[in-house]
Tab-separated table of C-alpha atoms in Angstrom:
chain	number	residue	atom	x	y	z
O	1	UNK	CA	8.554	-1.923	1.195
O	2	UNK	CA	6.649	0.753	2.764
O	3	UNK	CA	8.111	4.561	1.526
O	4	UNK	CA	7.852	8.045	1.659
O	5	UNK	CA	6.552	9.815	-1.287
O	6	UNK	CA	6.620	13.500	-2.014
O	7	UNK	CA	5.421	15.802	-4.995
O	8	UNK	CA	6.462	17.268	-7.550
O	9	UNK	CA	9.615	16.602	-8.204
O	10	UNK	CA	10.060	19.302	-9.894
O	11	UNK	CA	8.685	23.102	-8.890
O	12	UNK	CA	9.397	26.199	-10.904
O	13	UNK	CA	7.899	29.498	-9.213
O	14	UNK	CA	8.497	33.015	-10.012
O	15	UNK	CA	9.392	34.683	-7.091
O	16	UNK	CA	6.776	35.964	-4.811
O	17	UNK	CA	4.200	33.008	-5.120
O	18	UNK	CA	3.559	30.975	-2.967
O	19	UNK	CA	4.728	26.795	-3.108
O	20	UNK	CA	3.202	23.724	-1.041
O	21	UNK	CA	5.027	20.811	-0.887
O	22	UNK	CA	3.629	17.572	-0.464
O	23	UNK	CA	4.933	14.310	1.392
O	24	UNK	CA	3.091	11.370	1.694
O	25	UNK	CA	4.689	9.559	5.132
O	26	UNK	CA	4.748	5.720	5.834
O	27	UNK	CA	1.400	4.968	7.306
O	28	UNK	CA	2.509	4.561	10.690
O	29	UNK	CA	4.817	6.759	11.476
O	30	UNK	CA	4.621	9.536	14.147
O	31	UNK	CA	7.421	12.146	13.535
O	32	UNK	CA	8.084	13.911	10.786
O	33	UNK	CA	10.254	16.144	9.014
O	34	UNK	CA	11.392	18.755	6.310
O	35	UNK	CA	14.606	19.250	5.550
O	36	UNK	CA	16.457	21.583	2.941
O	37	UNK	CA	19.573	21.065	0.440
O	38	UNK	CA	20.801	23.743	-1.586
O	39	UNK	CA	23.226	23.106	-4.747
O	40	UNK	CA	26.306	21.922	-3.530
O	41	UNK	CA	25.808	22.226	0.516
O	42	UNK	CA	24.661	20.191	3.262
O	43	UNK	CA	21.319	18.903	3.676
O	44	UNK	CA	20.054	21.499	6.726
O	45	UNK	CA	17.141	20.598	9.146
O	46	UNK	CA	14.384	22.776	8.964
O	47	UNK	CA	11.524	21.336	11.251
O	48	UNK	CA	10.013	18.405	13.344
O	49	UNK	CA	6.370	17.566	13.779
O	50	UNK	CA	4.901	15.555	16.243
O	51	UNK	CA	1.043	15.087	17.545
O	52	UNK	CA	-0.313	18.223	14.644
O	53	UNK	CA	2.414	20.190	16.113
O	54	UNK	CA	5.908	21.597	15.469
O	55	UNK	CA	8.564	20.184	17.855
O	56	UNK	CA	11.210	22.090	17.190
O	57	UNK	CA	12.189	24.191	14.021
O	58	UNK	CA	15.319	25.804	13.013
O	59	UNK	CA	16.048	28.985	12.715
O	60	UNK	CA	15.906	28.967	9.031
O	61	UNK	CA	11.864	28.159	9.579
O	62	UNK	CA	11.250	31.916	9.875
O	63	UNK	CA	7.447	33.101	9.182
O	64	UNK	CA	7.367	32.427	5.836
O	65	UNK	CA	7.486	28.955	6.321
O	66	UNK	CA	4.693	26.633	7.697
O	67	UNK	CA	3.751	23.223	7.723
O	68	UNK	CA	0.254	21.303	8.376
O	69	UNK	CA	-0.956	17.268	8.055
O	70	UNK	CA	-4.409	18.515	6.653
O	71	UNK	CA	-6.066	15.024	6.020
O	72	UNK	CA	-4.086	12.414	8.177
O	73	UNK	CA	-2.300	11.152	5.348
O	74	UNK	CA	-0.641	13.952	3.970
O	75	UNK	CA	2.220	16.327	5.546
O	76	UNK	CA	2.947	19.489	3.647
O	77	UNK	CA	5.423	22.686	3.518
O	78	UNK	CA	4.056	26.079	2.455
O	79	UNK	CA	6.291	29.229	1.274
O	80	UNK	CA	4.155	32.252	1.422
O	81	UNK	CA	6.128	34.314	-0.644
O	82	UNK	CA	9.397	32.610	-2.344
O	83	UNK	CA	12.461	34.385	-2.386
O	84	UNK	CA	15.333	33.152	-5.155
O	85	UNK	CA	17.447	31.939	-1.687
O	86	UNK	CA	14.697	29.467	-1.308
O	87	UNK	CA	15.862	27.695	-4.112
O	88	UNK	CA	17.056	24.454	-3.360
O	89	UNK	CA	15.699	20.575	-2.733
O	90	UNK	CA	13.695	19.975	-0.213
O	91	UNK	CA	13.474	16.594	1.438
O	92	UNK	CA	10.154	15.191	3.417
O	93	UNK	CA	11.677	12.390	6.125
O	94	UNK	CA	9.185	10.434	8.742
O	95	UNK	CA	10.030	7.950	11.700
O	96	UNK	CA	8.334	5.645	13.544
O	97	UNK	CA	8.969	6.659	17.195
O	98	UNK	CA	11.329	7.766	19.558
O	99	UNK	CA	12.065	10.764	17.560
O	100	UNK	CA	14.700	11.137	15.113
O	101	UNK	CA	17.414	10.904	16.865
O	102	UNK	CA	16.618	7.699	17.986
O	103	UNK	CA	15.261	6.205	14.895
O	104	UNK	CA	15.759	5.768	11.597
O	105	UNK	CA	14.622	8.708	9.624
O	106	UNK	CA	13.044	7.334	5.718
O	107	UNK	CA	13.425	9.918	3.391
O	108	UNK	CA	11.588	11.139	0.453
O	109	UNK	CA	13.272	11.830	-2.758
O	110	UNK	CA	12.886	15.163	-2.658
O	111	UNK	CA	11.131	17.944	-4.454
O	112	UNK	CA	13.591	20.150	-6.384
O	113	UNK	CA	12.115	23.736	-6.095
O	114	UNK	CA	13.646	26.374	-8.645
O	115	UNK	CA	12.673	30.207	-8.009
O	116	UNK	CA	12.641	32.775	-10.766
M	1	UNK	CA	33.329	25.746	13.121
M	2	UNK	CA	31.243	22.691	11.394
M	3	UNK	CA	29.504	20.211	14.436
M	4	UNK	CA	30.317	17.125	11.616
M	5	UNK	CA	33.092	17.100	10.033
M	6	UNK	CA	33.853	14.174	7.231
M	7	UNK	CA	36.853	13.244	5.294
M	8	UNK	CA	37.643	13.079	2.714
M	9	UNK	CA	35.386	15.278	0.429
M	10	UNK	CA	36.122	13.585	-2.787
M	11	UNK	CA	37.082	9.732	-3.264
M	12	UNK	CA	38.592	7.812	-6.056
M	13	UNK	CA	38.792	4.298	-6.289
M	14	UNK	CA	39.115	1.477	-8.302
M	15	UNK	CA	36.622	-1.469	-8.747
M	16	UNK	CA	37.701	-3.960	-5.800
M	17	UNK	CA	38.862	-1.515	-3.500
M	18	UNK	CA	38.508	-1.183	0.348
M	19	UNK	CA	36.738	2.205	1.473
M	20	UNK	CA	36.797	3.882	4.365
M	21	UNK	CA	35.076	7.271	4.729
M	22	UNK	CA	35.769	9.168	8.243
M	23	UNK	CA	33.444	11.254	10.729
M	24	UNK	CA	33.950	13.317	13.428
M	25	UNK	CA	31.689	15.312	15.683
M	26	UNK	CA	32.447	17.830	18.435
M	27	UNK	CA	28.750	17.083	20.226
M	28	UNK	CA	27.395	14.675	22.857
M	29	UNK	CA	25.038	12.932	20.509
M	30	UNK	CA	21.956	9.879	21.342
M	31	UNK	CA	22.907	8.539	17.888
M	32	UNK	CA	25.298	8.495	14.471
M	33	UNK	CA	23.527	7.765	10.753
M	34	UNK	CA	25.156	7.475	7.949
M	35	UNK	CA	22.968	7.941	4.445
M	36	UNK	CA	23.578	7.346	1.097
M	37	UNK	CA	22.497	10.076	-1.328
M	38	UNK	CA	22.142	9.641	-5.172
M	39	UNK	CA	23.127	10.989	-8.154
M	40	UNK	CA	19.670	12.288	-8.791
M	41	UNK	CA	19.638	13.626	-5.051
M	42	UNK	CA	17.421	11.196	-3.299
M	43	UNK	CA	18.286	10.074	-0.075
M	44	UNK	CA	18.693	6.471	2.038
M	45	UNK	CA	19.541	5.696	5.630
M	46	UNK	CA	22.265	3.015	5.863
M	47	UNK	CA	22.633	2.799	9.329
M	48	UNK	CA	21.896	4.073	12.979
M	49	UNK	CA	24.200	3.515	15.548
M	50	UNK	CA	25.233	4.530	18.923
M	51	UNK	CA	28.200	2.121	19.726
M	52	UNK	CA	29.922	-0.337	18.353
M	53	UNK	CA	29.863	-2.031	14.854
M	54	UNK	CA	27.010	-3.041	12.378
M	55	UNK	CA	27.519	-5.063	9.299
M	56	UNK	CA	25.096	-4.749	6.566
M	57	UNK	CA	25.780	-6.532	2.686
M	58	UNK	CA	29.708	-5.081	2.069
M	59	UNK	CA	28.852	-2.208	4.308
M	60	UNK	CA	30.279	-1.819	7.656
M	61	UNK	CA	29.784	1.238	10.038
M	62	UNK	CA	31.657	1.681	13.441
M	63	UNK	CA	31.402	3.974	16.383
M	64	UNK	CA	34.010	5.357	19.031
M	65	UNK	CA	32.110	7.201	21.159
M	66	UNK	CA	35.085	8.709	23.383
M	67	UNK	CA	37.165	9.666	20.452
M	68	UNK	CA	33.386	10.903	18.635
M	69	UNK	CA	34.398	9.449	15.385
M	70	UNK	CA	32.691	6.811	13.135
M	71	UNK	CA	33.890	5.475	9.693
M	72	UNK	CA	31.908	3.954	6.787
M	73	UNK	CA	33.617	1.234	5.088
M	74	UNK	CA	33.074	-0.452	1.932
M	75	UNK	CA	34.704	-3.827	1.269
M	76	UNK	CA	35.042	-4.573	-2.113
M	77	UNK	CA	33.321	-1.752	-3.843
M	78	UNK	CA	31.648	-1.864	-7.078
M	79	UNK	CA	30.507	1.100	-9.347
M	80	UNK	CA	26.784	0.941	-8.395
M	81	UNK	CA	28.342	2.158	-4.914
M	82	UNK	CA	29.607	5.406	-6.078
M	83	UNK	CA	27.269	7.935	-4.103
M	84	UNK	CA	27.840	10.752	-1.807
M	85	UNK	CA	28.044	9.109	1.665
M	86	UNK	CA	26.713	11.301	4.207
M	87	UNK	CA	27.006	11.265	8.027
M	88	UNK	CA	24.409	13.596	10.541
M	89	UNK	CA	23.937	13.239	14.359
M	90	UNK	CA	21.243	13.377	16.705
M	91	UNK	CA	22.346	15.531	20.055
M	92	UNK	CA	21.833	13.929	23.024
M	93	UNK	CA	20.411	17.088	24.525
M	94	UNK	CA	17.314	16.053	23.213
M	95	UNK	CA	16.886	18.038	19.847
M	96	UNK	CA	14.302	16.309	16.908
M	97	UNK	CA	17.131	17.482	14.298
M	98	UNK	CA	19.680	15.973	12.665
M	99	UNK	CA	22.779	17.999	11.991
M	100	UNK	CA	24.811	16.580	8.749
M	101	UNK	CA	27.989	16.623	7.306
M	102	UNK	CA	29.253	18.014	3.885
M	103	UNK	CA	29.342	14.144	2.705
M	104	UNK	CA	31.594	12.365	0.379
M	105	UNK	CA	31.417	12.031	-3.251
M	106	UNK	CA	32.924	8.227	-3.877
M	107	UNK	CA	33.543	7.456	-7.286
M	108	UNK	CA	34.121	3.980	-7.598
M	109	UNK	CA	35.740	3.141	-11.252
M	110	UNK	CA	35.872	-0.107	-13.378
């Protein structure tokens, strides 16, 4: 069964640096999505991508965020400069159409990211 | 004041038991989910629904679209089920997101 993939699993940063993200989306899915959990709270939506562009981001997705599907394939999140709030998992999700509201999302299982 | 609310938080049960795990939402909404997250945090879509009742395995999710509430029930409930059950919304105005709930933690014990 197709998935979504995403790496690491694991990312320890001091704080500062910068972190990318990876997802790897089923093949033929159109939308996709990043999505945030820190310890102990709800998962939070951070932004939707659709045709190499953002459809809609939250307000969490300030400027230090960004996202980009450099080779077709892969869909990733950038932090320019990591603050210890950033801390948390971060989930990649994709669907096939309709956008995710009216379609089931597949999730990744998550990249843990740990700032120092 | 929380768009999702879910009750209970925590659940305790006993090997056999019947589950039922509540959801409310204060939003118009195109559609309900309910997801399944892991102890090691990943995450996996159960079901998608915008009325009525599906049935999937021992899993059974329903919808009541005037009263916007849907419950998650598990008949006969085994260990392996013990998860944190986790419902989100799509708005009907439109909006890509999902907006989730706090989730429950189900232990299920032998």
């Amino acid at each position: 069964e197709p998935e979504v993939t995403q790496t690491p699993s694991h990312q320890v940063t001091q704080m500062g640096q910068e972190v990318i993200l990876r997802c790897v989306p089923i093949s033929n899915h159109l939308y996709f999505y990043w999505y945030r959990q820190i310890l102990g709270q709800k998962v939070e939506f951070l932004v939707s991508f659709y045709n190499n562009e953002i459809s809609e981001k939250s307000e969490i997705f300030d400027d230090q965020f960004s996202v980009e599907r450099p080779d077709g394939s892969n869909f990733t999140l950038k932090i320019r400069s990591t603050k210890l709030e950033d801390s948390a998992m971060y989930f990649c999700a994709s669907s096939e159409s309709g956008g995710g509201m009216r379609d089931t999302q597949y999730f990744g299982p998550g990249t843990r990211l740990t700032v120092l | 004041k929380n768009e999702v609310e879910q009750s209970p938080q925590n659940l305790t049960a006993q090997e056999g038991e019947f589950i039922t795990i509540n959801c409310s939402y204060s939003v118009g909404i195109s559609a309900l989910h309910w997801l399944q997250q892991h102890p090691g945090g990943g995450i996996v879509s159960l079901f998608m629904l915008s009325s009525g009742k599906k049935k999937h395995g021992r899993l059974i999710a329903t919808i009541n679209i005037q009263e916007k509430h849907s419950s998650l029930h598990i008949t006969a409930s085994h260990p392996r089920d013990s998860a944190v059950y986790i419902c989100a919304v799509g708005h009907r105005s439109g909006s890509e997101k999902l907006v989730f709930g706090k989730g429950t933690k189900l232990t299920v014990n032998p």
